[in-house]
């Protein structure tokens, strides 16, 4: 089948043009995205954001709830001069009256980029298969790449002593979530240390550890998966996430019993990490489950800066993934169409 040629149709470059997981990007590419974030953040601080998404639209599919991802993409599109469409399965025919393939084809014909938070990899894969515009994974059950960009950027912003990312070790407290997996793979790419600290039953799947270790062999990073909370002692960054996802509420009691109290991020736990260690949390936070309010509000917590940087990241993502396909018309072409349509309108 012939797909429209207006945008990302080169399937060999699929991972370059869609954003499924940070594992698909080189460190250089991730650094470029963060450099763009820094320029856009400066421009926002000066209330002078270039209108780089003017006249463009992002289709935002949300199969699951969201505060940060939804609001940040919507505000980012507005700040850049474009428009965001919030599309829940209740509002569109996704996978119901219409196949995911056809939904993807139609959205591609009307919008410039698709962002999707999906409850299964199959939905995202279906969108990817037929989309002719970039597809951004706004969280599926495997990866959360837009969160990674905000997280790396926030860590870099808060390193004050000249250390590089590769000098740091990050401890993820909890189970093998999409965020945990994404952090492990991203840290491995950057040559960072990564530790998942949690009960054995909830440790990362071996296939993903193998992939992270392959990245580490190139980058000099190191991975440790442990149930020993004391392993937090040489960590520069401590990261929290919910002990259960919305689709796992039937496991909530079992999970809380397995994780609490040992793996809860408290001020006492933070005192065991490296002096000066910073605390991140992807949010939303469940007070008195995976983190205490005291830790979240402490001076070493950068969780709300991290949340704000979701907006910085989304601005960069909208620009980074669409700018190659932007063809600005010449003044002559604009004049030609204005004249033609203007002449027609006079006849009405
Ligand atoms: N961290 C995160 O993705 O937040 P939301 O679920 O609110 O989008």
Tab-separated table of C-alpha atoms and ligand atoms in Angstrom:
chain	number	residue	atom	x	y	z
A	1	UNK	CA	0.000	0.000	0.000
A	2	UNK	CA	1.225	3.474	-0.846
A	3	UNK	CA	1.296	5.804	2.140
A	4	UNK	CA	1.136	9.592	1.767
A	5	UNK	CA	4.608	10.947	1.237
A	6	UNK	CA	4.236	14.119	3.253
A	7	UNK	CA	6.081	12.882	6.320
A	8	UNK	CA	7.747	10.027	8.152
A	9	UNK	CA	7.298	7.158	5.738
A	10	UNK	CA	10.824	5.778	5.719
A	11	UNK	CA	10.325	2.652	7.782
A	12	UNK	CA	14.073	2.044	8.035
A	13	UNK	CA	14.306	5.213	10.065
A	14	UNK	CA	11.266	4.430	12.165
A	15	UNK	CA	13.011	4.626	15.513
A	16	UNK	CA	14.577	7.917	14.538
A	17	UNK	CA	11.285	9.510	13.687
A	18	UNK	CA	9.031	8.077	16.339
A	19	UNK	CA	9.695	8.149	20.066
A	20	UNK	CA	8.928	4.750	21.526
A	21	UNK	CA	11.783	4.323	23.976
A	22	UNK	CA	14.994	6.130	24.817
A	23	UNK	CA	16.839	2.891	24.052
A	24	UNK	CA	16.349	3.731	20.361
A	25	UNK	CA	18.305	6.992	20.578
A	26	UNK	CA	22.015	7.654	20.820
A	27	UNK	CA	23.446	9.730	23.641
A	28	UNK	CA	24.216	12.395	21.055
A	29	UNK	CA	20.563	12.531	19.986
A	30	UNK	CA	19.335	12.676	23.578
A	31	UNK	CA	21.853	15.447	24.288
A	32	UNK	CA	20.550	17.373	21.263
A	33	UNK	CA	16.980	17.065	22.554
A	34	UNK	CA	18.121	18.369	25.949
A	35	UNK	CA	20.018	21.227	24.329
A	36	UNK	CA	16.783	22.191	22.567
A	37	UNK	CA	14.996	21.936	25.926
A	38	UNK	CA	17.436	24.398	27.463
A	39	UNK	CA	16.871	26.951	24.659
A	40	UNK	CA	13.102	26.609	24.897
A	41	UNK	CA	13.189	26.881	28.686
A	42	UNK	CA	15.212	30.106	28.434
A	43	UNK	CA	12.762	31.422	25.827
A	44	UNK	CA	9.829	30.588	28.129
A	45	UNK	CA	11.507	32.430	30.998
A	46	UNK	CA	11.704	35.489	28.704
A	47	UNK	CA	8.102	34.942	27.552
A	48	UNK	CA	9.512	34.796	24.023
A	49	UNK	CA	8.903	31.285	22.736
A	50	UNK	CA	9.418	30.993	18.960
A	51	UNK	CA	6.183	29.851	17.268
A	52	UNK	CA	7.736	26.651	15.962
A	53	UNK	CA	4.496	24.631	16.058
A	54	UNK	CA	2.339	27.348	14.512
A	55	UNK	CA	-0.602	25.954	12.575
A	56	UNK	CA	0.258	22.416	13.673
A	57	UNK	CA	-1.753	19.960	15.742
A	58	UNK	CA	-0.845	17.142	18.084
A	59	UNK	CA	-3.406	14.344	18.472
A	60	UNK	CA	-3.230	13.138	22.082
A	61	UNK	CA	-4.726	9.698	22.673
A	62	UNK	CA	-5.171	8.791	26.334
A	63	UNK	CA	-6.344	5.269	27.157
A	64	UNK	CA	-5.316	5.948	30.773
A	65	UNK	CA	-5.517	9.010	33.004
A	66	UNK	CA	-2.787	11.626	33.190
A	67	UNK	CA	-2.134	15.009	34.733
A	68	UNK	CA	1.453	15.874	33.822
A	69	UNK	CA	1.686	14.278	30.373
A	70	UNK	CA	-1.655	15.625	29.221
A	71	UNK	CA	-1.260	19.156	30.557
A	72	UNK	CA	2.372	19.494	29.496
A	73	UNK	CA	1.715	18.446	25.883
A	74	UNK	CA	-1.371	20.644	25.661
A	75	UNK	CA	0.381	23.699	27.095
A	76	UNK	CA	3.516	23.033	25.023
A	77	UNK	CA	1.480	23.011	21.803
A	78	UNK	CA	-0.209	26.284	22.795
A	79	UNK	CA	3.045	27.993	23.794
A	80	UNK	CA	4.581	27.041	20.437
A	81	UNK	CA	1.609	28.450	18.507
A	82	UNK	CA	-0.121	25.145	17.754
A	83	UNK	CA	-3.043	23.102	18.988
A	84	UNK	CA	-3.543	19.894	20.972
A	85	UNK	CA	-6.530	17.550	20.633
A	86	UNK	CA	-7.384	15.448	23.684
A	87	UNK	CA	-8.795	12.127	22.451
A	88	UNK	CA	-9.983	9.504	24.918
A	89	UNK	CA	-11.353	6.148	23.721
A	90	UNK	CA	-14.778	7.467	24.771
A	91	UNK	CA	-14.471	10.265	22.220
A	92	UNK	CA	-13.002	8.438	19.225
A	93	UNK	CA	-13.491	5.002	17.659
A	94	UNK	CA	-10.041	3.691	18.593
A	95	UNK	CA	-10.112	-0.096	18.467
A	96	UNK	CA	-13.907	-0.082	18.846
A	97	UNK	CA	-15.927	0.924	15.799
A	98	UNK	CA	-12.693	1.547	13.906
A	99	UNK	CA	-9.441	-0.368	13.815
A	100	UNK	CA	-6.301	1.136	15.331
A	101	UNK	CA	-4.735	0.981	11.862
A	102	UNK	CA	-7.444	3.142	10.317
A	103	UNK	CA	-7.473	5.541	13.265
A	104	UNK	CA	-3.734	5.990	12.855
A	105	UNK	CA	-4.048	6.622	9.108
A	106	UNK	CA	-6.787	9.202	9.566
A	107	UNK	CA	-5.042	11.070	12.406
A	108	UNK	CA	-1.867	11.114	10.279
A	109	UNK	CA	-3.745	12.815	7.462
A	110	UNK	CA	-4.979	15.633	9.716
A	111	UNK	CA	-2.434	16.077	12.507
A	112	UNK	CA	1.311	16.658	12.479
A	113	UNK	CA	2.224	14.363	15.339
A	114	UNK	CA	0.459	11.735	17.466
A	115	UNK	CA	1.087	11.277	21.183
A	116	UNK	CA	-0.425	8.209	22.803
A	117	UNK	CA	-0.708	6.867	26.333
A	118	UNK	CA	-1.820	3.289	25.873
A	119	UNK	CA	-2.730	0.374	28.093
A	120	UNK	CA	-0.985	-2.161	25.885
A	121	UNK	CA	2.021	-2.266	23.537
A	122	UNK	CA	-0.353	-3.524	20.820
A	123	UNK	CA	-2.200	-0.198	20.658
A	124	UNK	CA	1.029	1.741	20.331
A	125	UNK	CA	2.397	-0.728	17.780
A	126	UNK	CA	-0.833	-0.405	15.769
A	127	UNK	CA	-0.501	3.376	15.715
A	128	UNK	CA	3.155	3.085	14.704
A	129	UNK	CA	2.424	0.618	11.928
A	130	UNK	CA	0.205	2.943	9.923
A	131	UNK	CA	1.149	6.424	11.037
A	132	UNK	CA	2.815	8.680	8.506
A	133	UNK	CA	3.606	11.296	11.152
A	134	UNK	CA	5.815	10.884	14.235
A	135	UNK	CA	4.248	8.896	17.087
A	136	UNK	CA	5.331	9.730	20.626
A	137	UNK	CA	4.895	7.158	23.365
A	138	UNK	CA	3.315	8.997	26.272
A	139	UNK	CA	3.665	5.824	28.398
A	140	UNK	CA	2.785	2.272	27.534
A	141	UNK	CA	3.347	-0.754	29.736
A	142	UNK	CA	7.020	-0.871	28.731
A	143	UNK	CA	8.502	2.613	28.406
A	144	UNK	CA	8.014	6.251	29.372
A	145	UNK	CA	10.462	8.143	27.135
A	146	UNK	CA	9.032	11.654	27.574
A	147	UNK	CA	9.484	11.241	31.339
A	148	UNK	CA	13.123	10.250	30.757
A	149	UNK	CA	13.915	13.439	28.928
A	150	UNK	CA	12.508	15.541	31.779
A	151	UNK	CA	14.322	13.403	34.353
A	152	UNK	CA	17.765	13.577	32.734
A	153	UNK	CA	17.383	17.315	32.184
A	154	UNK	CA	16.338	17.865	35.818
A	155	UNK	CA	19.279	15.838	37.116
A	156	UNK	CA	21.665	17.849	34.938
A	157	UNK	CA	20.130	21.132	36.131
A	158	UNK	CA	20.700	20.157	39.748
A	159	UNK	CA	24.263	18.886	39.476
A	160	UNK	CA	26.139	21.859	40.848
A	161	UNK	CA	29.669	20.509	41.145
A	162	UNK	CA	30.568	19.916	37.507
A	163	UNK	CA	30.007	16.177	37.502
A	164	UNK	CA	28.707	14.559	34.304
A	165	UNK	CA	25.744	12.190	34.176
A	166	UNK	CA	28.231	9.352	33.746
A	167	UNK	CA	29.671	10.148	37.188
A	168	UNK	CA	26.335	9.415	38.875
A	169	UNK	CA	24.544	6.358	40.195
A	170	UNK	CA	20.751	6.347	40.356
A	171	UNK	CA	18.757	4.145	42.740
A	172	UNK	CA	15.208	3.303	41.685
A	173	UNK	CA	13.143	2.247	44.710
A	174	UNK	CA	10.349	-0.072	43.647
A	175	UNK	CA	9.210	-2.633	41.138
A	176	UNK	CA	10.041	-3.123	37.474
A	177	UNK	CA	7.741	-0.398	36.165
A	178	UNK	CA	7.916	1.261	32.777
A	179	UNK	CA	9.763	4.118	34.466
A	180	UNK	CA	12.221	1.722	36.151
A	181	UNK	CA	12.915	-0.047	32.833
A	182	UNK	CA	13.285	3.254	30.990
A	183	UNK	CA	15.656	4.629	33.626
A	184	UNK	CA	17.759	1.473	33.592
A	185	UNK	CA	18.179	1.571	29.804
A	186	UNK	CA	18.745	5.333	29.685
A	187	UNK	CA	21.291	5.296	32.533
A	188	UNK	CA	23.063	2.406	30.796
A	189	UNK	CA	23.289	4.416	27.567
A	190	UNK	CA	24.798	7.346	29.453
A	191	UNK	CA	27.366	5.232	31.306
A	192	UNK	CA	25.683	5.899	34.634
A	193	UNK	CA	25.266	3.476	37.504
A	194	UNK	CA	21.729	2.149	37.966
A	195	UNK	CA	20.297	0.139	40.849
A	196	UNK	CA	16.810	-1.243	41.186
A	197	UNK	CA	16.214	-1.713	44.897
A	198	UNK	CA	13.130	-3.724	45.787
A	199	UNK	CA	11.849	-7.185	46.752
A	200	UNK	CA	13.139	-10.045	44.554
A	201	UNK	CA	9.657	-10.910	43.283
A	202	UNK	CA	9.426	-7.482	41.628
A	203	UNK	CA	12.864	-7.337	40.022
A	204	UNK	CA	13.408	-6.394	36.382
A	205	UNK	CA	13.024	-9.096	33.718
A	206	UNK	CA	16.366	-10.642	32.680
A	207	UNK	CA	15.991	-9.806	28.971
A	208	UNK	CA	15.915	-6.085	29.767
A	209	UNK	CA	18.866	-6.405	32.162
A	210	UNK	CA	20.791	-8.143	29.365
A	211	UNK	CA	20.051	-5.257	26.996
A	212	UNK	CA	21.081	-2.680	29.620
A	213	UNK	CA	24.310	-4.600	30.252
A	214	UNK	CA	25.048	-4.594	26.528
A	215	UNK	CA	24.676	-0.786	26.589
A	216	UNK	CA	26.927	-0.663	29.685
A	217	UNK	CA	29.618	-2.652	27.882
A	218	UNK	CA	29.806	0.263	25.436
A	219	UNK	CA	29.300	3.130	27.869
A	220	UNK	CA	31.066	2.018	31.047
A	221	UNK	CA	27.838	2.068	33.055
A	222	UNK	CA	26.860	-0.564	35.593
A	223	UNK	CA	23.614	-2.223	36.642
A	224	UNK	CA	22.684	-3.765	39.958
A	225	UNK	CA	19.342	-5.347	40.816
A	226	UNK	CA	19.089	-5.941	44.532
A	227	UNK	CA	16.755	-6.337	47.497
A	228	UNK	CA	19.363	-4.853	49.831
A	229	UNK	CA	18.290	-1.331	50.825
A	230	UNK	CA	21.802	-0.572	52.128
A	231	UNK	CA	22.963	-0.495	48.499
A	232	UNK	CA	21.556	3.035	48.384
A	233	UNK	CA	24.686	4.248	50.186
A	234	UNK	CA	26.728	5.180	47.086
A	235	UNK	CA	23.793	6.611	45.113
A	236	UNK	CA	23.657	10.243	43.942
A	237	UNK	CA	20.037	10.169	42.807
A	238	UNK	CA	17.137	8.371	44.498
A	239	UNK	CA	14.008	7.838	42.381
A	240	UNK	CA	10.497	6.957	43.541
A	241	UNK	CA	7.440	5.612	41.734
A	242	UNK	CA	4.137	4.105	42.830
A	243	UNK	CA	4.324	0.493	44.044
A	244	UNK	CA	1.338	-0.380	41.821
A	245	UNK	CA	-0.137	0.968	38.577
A	246	UNK	CA	-3.834	1.703	37.955
A	247	UNK	CA	-4.271	-1.676	36.277
A	248	UNK	CA	-2.772	-3.425	39.354
A	249	UNK	CA	-5.116	-2.172	42.076
A	250	UNK	CA	-6.237	-5.765	42.730
A	251	UNK	CA	-2.611	-6.459	43.774
A	252	UNK	CA	-2.371	-3.340	45.927
A	253	UNK	CA	-2.494	-5.016	49.357
A	254	UNK	CA	0.008	-7.711	48.354
A	255	UNK	CA	2.379	-5.169	46.839
A	256	UNK	CA	2.224	-2.761	49.762
A	257	UNK	CA	2.960	-5.651	52.139
A	258	UNK	CA	6.007	-6.607	50.058
A	259	UNK	CA	7.436	-3.072	49.763
A	260	UNK	CA	6.504	-1.435	53.057
A	261	UNK	CA	8.208	-0.356	55.205
A	262	UNK	CA	11.683	-1.317	53.884
A	263	UNK	CA	11.550	0.298	50.429
A	264	UNK	CA	9.632	3.463	51.306
A	265	UNK	CA	11.541	6.685	50.592
A	266	UNK	CA	11.747	8.472	53.935
A	267	UNK	CA	14.034	11.191	55.219
A	268	UNK	CA	15.875	8.457	57.125
A	269	UNK	CA	16.419	6.471	53.923
A	270	UNK	CA	17.667	9.579	52.087
A	271	UNK	CA	20.188	10.123	54.898
A	272	UNK	CA	21.694	6.731	53.989
A	273	UNK	CA	22.319	7.767	50.347
A	274	UNK	CA	25.417	9.702	49.291
A	275	UNK	CA	25.653	13.141	50.956
A	276	UNK	CA	23.894	15.666	48.711
A	277	UNK	CA	21.865	13.004	46.905
A	278	UNK	CA	18.835	14.378	45.079
A	279	UNK	CA	15.356	12.876	45.101
A	280	UNK	CA	13.190	12.501	42.010
A	281	UNK	CA	9.690	11.083	41.702
A	282	UNK	CA	7.774	10.833	38.424
A	283	UNK	CA	4.517	11.651	40.300
A	284	UNK	CA	1.727	11.195	41.107
A	285	UNK	CA	2.993	10.358	44.595
A	286	UNK	CA	1.091	8.230	47.066
A	287	UNK	CA	1.901	9.830	50.403
A	288	UNK	CA	2.634	7.273	53.079
A	289	UNK	CA	3.057	4.474	50.544
A	290	UNK	CA	6.238	4.671	48.410
A	291	UNK	CA	7.331	8.078	49.787
A	292	UNK	CA	6.659	10.239	52.821
A	293	UNK	CA	5.492	13.824	52.473
A	294	UNK	CA	8.538	14.831	54.526
A	295	UNK	CA	10.916	13.373	51.934
A	296	UNK	CA	8.925	14.776	49.011
A	297	UNK	CA	8.968	18.279	50.493
A	298	UNK	CA	12.603	18.154	51.645
A	299	UNK	CA	15.350	20.410	50.319
A	300	UNK	CA	16.912	17.558	48.324
A	301	UNK	CA	13.638	16.793	46.517
A	302	UNK	CA	13.479	18.102	42.939
A	303	UNK	CA	10.252	16.254	42.111
A	304	UNK	CA	8.264	19.394	41.304
A	305	UNK	CA	11.057	20.882	39.177
A	306	UNK	CA	11.024	17.515	37.412
A	307	UNK	CA	7.248	17.814	36.875
A	308	UNK	CA	7.658	21.330	35.428
A	309	UNK	CA	10.362	20.039	33.130
A	310	UNK	CA	7.787	17.729	31.566
A	311	UNK	CA	6.572	20.919	29.853
A	312	UNK	CA	10.118	21.810	28.805
A	313	UNK	CA	10.546	18.300	27.393
A	314	UNK	CA	7.247	18.305	25.504
A	315	UNK	CA	8.038	21.646	23.844
A	316	UNK	CA	11.330	20.179	22.627
A	317	UNK	CA	9.680	16.931	21.498
A	318	UNK	CA	7.006	18.706	19.445
A	319	UNK	CA	9.685	20.749	17.687
A	320	UNK	CA	12.376	18.046	17.382
A	321	UNK	CA	10.068	15.507	15.745
A	322	UNK	CA	8.194	17.865	13.402
A	323	UNK	CA	10.710	20.464	12.267
A	324	UNK	CA	12.146	18.245	9.505
A	325	UNK	CA	8.702	17.948	7.926
A	326	UNK	CA	7.916	21.640	8.085
A	327	UNK	CA	7.899	23.291	4.688
A	328	UNK	CA	7.251	27.009	5.055
A	329	UNK	CA	5.719	28.445	1.847
A	330	UNK	CA	7.382	31.353	0.096
A	331	UNK	CA	5.664	34.764	0.205
A	332	UNK	CA	4.828	34.327	-3.493
A	333	UNK	CA	3.001	31.060	-2.882
A	334	UNK	CA	1.031	32.598	0.005
A	335	UNK	CA	0.112	35.600	-2.213
A	336	UNK	CA	-0.944	33.314	-5.074
A	337	UNK	CA	-3.407	31.405	-2.858
A	338	UNK	CA	-4.689	34.573	-1.181
A	339	UNK	CA	-5.388	36.104	-4.593
A	340	UNK	CA	-7.076	32.976	-5.980
A	341	UNK	CA	-9.303	32.437	-2.946
A	342	UNK	CA	-9.914	36.204	-2.643
A	343	UNK	CA	-11.136	36.313	-6.275
A	344	UNK	CA	-13.437	33.384	-5.637
A	345	UNK	CA	-14.874	34.915	-2.467
A	346	UNK	CA	-15.803	38.075	-4.418
A	347	UNK	CA	-18.100	35.901	-6.535
A	348	UNK	CA	-20.105	34.644	-3.544
B	1	LIG	N1	4.579	11.058	35.513
B	1	LIG	C1	3.483	11.045	34.732
B	1	LIG	O1	3.501	10.504	33.630
B	1	LIG	O2	2.427	11.713	35.231
B	1	LIG	P1	0.941	11.633	34.634
B	1	LIG	O3	0.476	10.203	34.805
B	1	LIG	O4	0.142	12.592	35.468
B	1	LIG	O5	0.989	12.011	33.195
